[in-house]
CSV table of C-alpha atoms in Angstrom, one decimal:
chain,number,residue,atom,x,y,z
A,1,ARG,CA,-68.0,32.0,49.1
A,2,THR,CA,-65.5,34.5,47.2
A,3,ARG,CA,-66.1,35.1,43.9
A,4,VAL,CA,-62.9,33.3,43.0
A,5,THR,CA,-64.0,30.3,44.8
A,6,VAL,CA,-67.5,30.4,42.9
A,7,ALA,CA,-65.7,30.5,39.8
A,8,GLY,CA,-63.1,27.6,40.5
A,9,LYS,CA,-66.8,25.6,41.2
A,10,CYS,CA,-68.4,26.6,38.4
A,11,TRP,CA,-65.3,25.6,36.3
A,12,GLN,CA,-65.7,21.7,38.0
A,13,LEU,CA,-69.3,21.6,37.2
A,14,ARG,CA,-68.7,22.8,33.6
A,15,GLY,CA,-66.3,19.8,33.5
A,16,PHE,CA,-68.8,17.5,35.1
A,17,LEU,CA,-71.6,18.1,32.7
A,18,SER,CA,-68.8,18.0,29.6
A,19,TYR,CA,-67.7,14.4,30.6
A,20,LEU,CA,-71.6,13.5,31.2
A,21,HIS,CA,-72.6,14.8,27.8
A,22,SER,CA,-69.5,13.2,26.1
A,23,HIS,CA,-70.7,9.6,27.8
A,24,GLY,CA,-74.1,9.7,26.8
A,25,LYS,CA,-75.4,10.2,30.5
A,26,THR,CA,-77.0,13.7,29.4
A,27,GLY,CA,-78.9,14.0,25.9
A,28,LYS,CA,-77.7,18.1,26.1
A,29,ASP,CA,-74.4,19.4,27.2
A,30,LEU,CA,-75.9,21.8,30.2
A,31,SER,CA,-72.2,22.8,30.6
A,32,ALA,CA,-72.6,26.3,28.8
A,33,ALA,CA,-75.5,27.1,31.2
A,34,ILE,CA,-73.3,27.4,34.4
A,35,ILE,CA,-72.3,31.1,34.4
A,36,ALA,CA,-69.4,31.7,36.5
A,37,PRO,CA,-68.6,35.3,38.0
A,38,ARG,CA,-65.9,37.1,35.9
A,39,ILE,CA,-62.3,37.5,37.6
A,40,TYR,CA,-60.0,40.0,36.6
A,41,ARG,CA,-56.2,40.1,37.0
A,42,HIS,CA,-54.8,41.2,39.9
A,43,GLU,CA,-58.4,42.8,41.0
A,44,ASN,CA,-57.7,42.5,44.7
A,45,CYS,CA,-55.7,45.0,46.9
A,46,PRO,CA,-53.0,43.4,48.4
A,47,ARG,CA,-52.3,43.0,51.8
A,48,TYR,CA,-49.9,44.8,54.0
A,49,LEU,CA,-49.0,46.2,57.3
A,50,THR,CA,-48.8,50.1,58.0
A,51,ARG,CA,-45.6,51.4,59.0
A,52,ALA,CA,-46.9,51.4,62.9
A,53,GLU,CA,-48.1,47.6,62.4
A,54,THR,CA,-44.6,46.5,60.9
A,55,GLU,CA,-42.9,48.4,64.1
A,56,HIS,CA,-45.3,46.8,66.4
A,57,THR,CA,-45.1,43.1,65.3
A,58,LEU,CA,-41.1,43.1,65.5
A,59,SER,CA,-41.0,44.7,68.6
A,60,CYS,CA,-43.6,42.1,70.3
A,61,ILE,CA,-40.6,39.1,69.3
A,62,ASP,CA,-39.1,38.0,72.4
A,63,ARG,CA,-35.4,38.1,71.3
A,64,ARG,CA,-33.8,36.4,73.9
A,65,THR,CA,-35.0,33.2,73.0
A,66,SER,CA,-33.6,31.2,70.0
A,67,ASP,CA,-36.4,31.1,67.9
A,68,GLY,CA,-37.4,35.1,68.5
A,69,LYS,CA,-34.1,36.1,67.4
A,70,ARG,CA,-34.0,34.2,64.3
A,71,ASP,CA,-37.9,35.4,63.5
A,72,TYR,CA,-36.9,38.9,64.4
A,73,ALA,CA,-34.0,38.5,61.6
A,74,VAL,CA,-35.8,36.9,59.2
A,75,LEU,CA,-38.9,39.7,59.3
A,76,LEU,CA,-36.4,42.5,59.3
A,77,LEU,CA,-35.3,41.3,56.1
A,78,LEU,CA,-39.1,41.1,54.6
A,79,SER,CA,-39.9,44.6,55.9
A,80,THR,CA,-36.5,46.4,55.5
A,81,TYR,CA,-35.6,45.1,51.5
A,82,GLY,CA,-38.8,44.0,50.2
A,83,LEU,CA,-37.5,40.0,49.9
A,84,ARG,CA,-39.7,37.3,48.6
A,85,GLY,CA,-39.9,34.3,51.3
A,86,ILE,CA,-37.9,32.2,48.7
A,87,GLU,CA,-35.1,34.8,48.8
A,88,VAL,CA,-34.6,34.7,52.6
A,89,VAL,CA,-34.6,30.8,51.9
A,90,ASN,CA,-31.8,30.7,49.7
A,91,LEU,CA,-29.7,33.5,51.4
A,92,ARG,CA,-26.1,32.3,51.8
A,93,LEU,CA,-23.3,33.2,54.3
A,94,ASP,CA,-21.8,34.5,51.5
A,95,ASP,CA,-24.1,36.9,50.8
A,96,ILE,CA,-23.2,39.0,53.5
A,97,ASP,CA,-20.3,41.3,52.4
A,98,TRP,CA,-19.7,42.5,56.4
A,99,ARG,CA,-16.4,44.4,55.2
A,100,ARG,CA,-18.4,46.5,52.5
A,101,ARG,CA,-21.5,46.2,54.6
A,102,GLN,CA,-23.7,45.0,51.7
A,103,LEU,CA,-26.3,42.3,51.3
A,104,HIS,CA,-26.3,40.6,48.2
A,105,ILE,CA,-29.6,39.0,46.6
A,106,ARG,CA,-28.8,36.9,43.8
A,107,ASN,CA,-30.7,34.7,40.9
A,108,ARG,CA,-34.2,36.7,41.8
A,109,LYS,CA,-37.6,35.8,40.5
A,110,VAL,CA,-36.4,37.5,36.8
A,111,GLY,CA,-32.9,36.3,36.8
A,112,ASN,CA,-31.4,39.4,38.2
A,113,ASN,CA,-29.6,40.2,41.1
A,114,SER,CA,-29.7,43.1,43.1
A,115,VAL,CA,-26.8,44.5,46.1
A,116,TYR,CA,-28.5,46.6,49.1
A,117,PRO,CA,-26.9,48.3,52.1
A,118,LEU,CA,-26.9,46.4,54.9
A,119,THR,CA,-28.7,48.3,57.8
A,120,SER,CA,-27.1,48.2,61.0
A,121,GLY,CA,-30.6,47.0,62.2
A,122,VAL,CA,-30.3,44.0,60.0
A,123,GLY,CA,-26.7,43.3,60.6
A,124,ASN,CA,-27.1,43.4,64.0
A,125,ALA,CA,-30.3,41.0,64.1
A,126,LEU,CA,-28.2,38.5,61.5
A,127,LEU,CA,-25.3,38.5,63.9
A,128,ALA,CA,-27.2,37.6,67.1
A,129,TYR,CA,-28.8,34.8,65.3
A,130,LEU,CA,-25.7,33.5,63.8
A,131,LYS,CA,-23.8,33.9,66.6
A,132,ARG,CA,-26.5,32.7,69.3
A,133,ALA,CA,-29.3,30.9,67.5
A,134,ARG,CA,-28.3,29.3,64.4
A,135,PRO,CA,-27.9,25.8,64.9
A,136,PRO,CA,-24.3,23.9,64.8
A,137,THR,CA,-24.0,22.9,61.1
A,138,SER,CA,-21.5,23.8,58.4
A,139,ARG,CA,-24.5,24.5,56.2
A,140,ARG,CA,-23.8,27.9,54.1
A,141,HIS,CA,-27.6,28.3,54.1
A,142,ILE,CA,-28.0,31.3,56.8
A,143,PHE,CA,-31.6,29.8,58.1
A,144,CYS,CA,-31.6,26.2,59.1
A,145,CYS,CA,-34.0,24.3,60.9
A,146,SER,CA,-33.6,23.8,64.7
A,147,ILE,CA,-33.4,20.1,64.8
A,148,PRO,CA,-30.7,17.5,63.4
A,149,PRO,CA,-29.4,17.4,60.4
A,150,TYR,CA,-30.2,21.0,60.9
A,151,ALA,CA,-30.8,21.4,57.0
A,152,PRO,CA,-31.8,24.3,55.3
A,153,TYR,CA,-35.4,25.4,54.7
A,154,LYS,CA,-36.6,23.4,51.3
A,155,ASP,CA,-39.0,26.4,50.2
A,156,SER,CA,-40.5,29.6,51.5
A,157,GLY,CA,-43.3,27.9,53.6
A,158,ARG,CA,-41.2,28.5,56.8
A,159,ILE,CA,-41.0,31.5,56.2
A,160,ALA,CA,-44.6,31.8,55.8
A,161,ASP,CA,-45.5,30.1,59.3
A,162,ILE,CA,-42.7,32.4,61.0
A,163,VAL,CA,-44.5,35.6,59.4
A,164,LYS,CA,-48.0,34.0,60.5
A,165,LYS,CA,-47.3,33.8,63.9
A,166,ARG,CA,-45.5,36.7,64.6
A,167,VAL,CA,-48.3,39.0,63.2
A,168,HIS,CA,-50.6,37.1,65.2
A,169,LEU,CA,-48.9,37.1,68.7
A,170,ALA,CA,-48.8,40.6,67.7
A,171,GLY,CA,-52.5,40.9,67.9
A,172,PHE,CA,-53.3,41.4,64.3
A,173,ASP,CA,-56.0,39.1,61.7
A,174,ALA,CA,-52.9,37.0,60.0
A,175,GLU,CA,-55.3,35.2,57.5
A,176,HIS,CA,-54.2,35.7,54.2
A,177,ILE,CA,-51.0,36.6,55.7
A,178,GLY,CA,-47.5,35.7,53.9
A,179,ALA,CA,-43.9,37.0,53.6
A,180,HIS,CA,-45.3,39.5,50.2
A,181,THR,CA,-47.2,40.7,53.1
A,182,PHE,CA,-43.9,42.6,53.9
A,183,ARG,CA,-43.1,42.8,50.5
A,184,TYR,CA,-46.4,44.9,49.8
A,185,SER,CA,-45.6,46.9,53.4
A,186,CYS,CA,-42.1,47.8,52.0
A,187,ALA,CA,-43.4,49.2,48.9
A,188,GLN,CA,-46.0,51.2,50.9
A,189,ARG,CA,-43.4,53.1,52.6
A,190,LEU,CA,-41.6,54.0,49.5
A,191,PHE,CA,-44.7,55.0,48.1
A,192,GLU,CA,-45.3,57.1,51.3
A,193,ASP,CA,-41.5,58.5,51.2
A,194,ASP,CA,-42.2,59.6,47.3
A,195,HIS,CA,-39.7,57.4,46.0
A,196,LYS,CA,-40.4,57.3,41.8
A,197,LEU,CA,-41.4,54.3,40.1
A,198,LYS,CA,-38.6,53.2,39.0
A,199,VAL,CA,-36.8,53.4,41.8
A,200,ILE,CA,-38.8,51.6,43.8
A,201,ALA,CA,-38.9,48.6,40.8
A,202,ASP,CA,-35.3,48.6,41.1
A,203,PHE,CA,-35.4,48.3,44.7
A,204,LEU,CA,-37.7,45.3,45.0
A,205,GLY,CA,-36.1,43.1,42.0
A,206,HIS,CA,-38.7,43.9,39.4
A,207,ARG,CA,-37.8,44.0,35.5
A,208,SER,CA,-40.8,45.6,34.7
A,209,LEU,CA,-42.7,48.9,35.9
A,210,ASP,CA,-45.9,47.0,35.0
A,211,THR,CA,-45.6,44.9,37.8
A,212,THR,CA,-45.0,47.7,40.0
A,213,ARG,CA,-47.9,49.3,39.3
A,214,ARG,CA,-50.0,46.5,40.4
A,215,TYR,CA,-48.2,47.6,44.0
A,216,MET,CA,-49.4,51.4,43.0
A,217,LYS,CA,-53.1,50.0,44.5
A,218,ILE,CA,-52.4,50.3,48.2
A,219,ASP,CA,-50.8,53.6,47.9
A,220,THR,CA,-54.3,54.9,49.0
A,221,GLU,CA,-52.9,58.4,49.9
A,222,HIS,CA,-51.3,59.2,46.6
A,223,LEU,CA,-54.5,58.1,44.6
A,224,ARG,CA,-56.3,60.3,47.2
A,225,GLU,CA,-54.2,63.3,46.1
A,226,VAL,CA,-54.8,62.2,42.0
A,227,ALA,CA,-58.5,61.9,42.3
A,228,MET,CA,-58.6,65.2,44.0
A,229,ASN,CA,-56.6,66.9,41.5
A,230,CYS,CA,-58.5,65.5,38.6
A,231,GLY,CA,-61.5,67.0,40.5
A,232,GLU,CA,-59.8,70.2,40.5
A,233,GLU,CA,-59.1,70.3,36.9
A,234,LEU,CA,-62.6,69.1,35.6
A,235,SER,CA,-64.3,71.7,38.3
């Protein structure tokens, strides 16, 4: 069991032992005897795909099928802009400004809005899906269910299913994979390209730099450089 799972079981056991004592089933409250492992916030390194793994995953999608056109557009949005799954779900036709070649992401997690340049790759993928794969519906959401009544996706769970399926078909371990995996992958590429922390924060739609700093745990190359520089200074 992972430490998180063990900590959860300990929490349940403490509650059960406290309940027994409060109802007179035990003469002593034994809950304090249960010692759980300490869990630190954001202690785990987030899962991400390298640039090559992301490109391979995209290349394995059969874009001749309707599902392939949809999934390719979804994964390209996630990997190019580092969007959250719910932001892809909430995308509407009005959010694409074809004339100015812009993509609008509105009402993000922290209440802000972002405007991205609509790359030719993303634009072509969206056009292929909208023209030849999107179900016939008057809904304004871009991505809708492929079966009647063609309702928009309710939450980001459908996006996570698409990601897991495509990562698995590409030959990678899809355990603990979701939309945020591509968000971390996008952040990793930005770190590799030597963009400043503030630039990355703005690109990902973070209001606080502290949030973006959590992503630095995956920037192993730069962390290695920092460690080497510290070692030289100490010597």
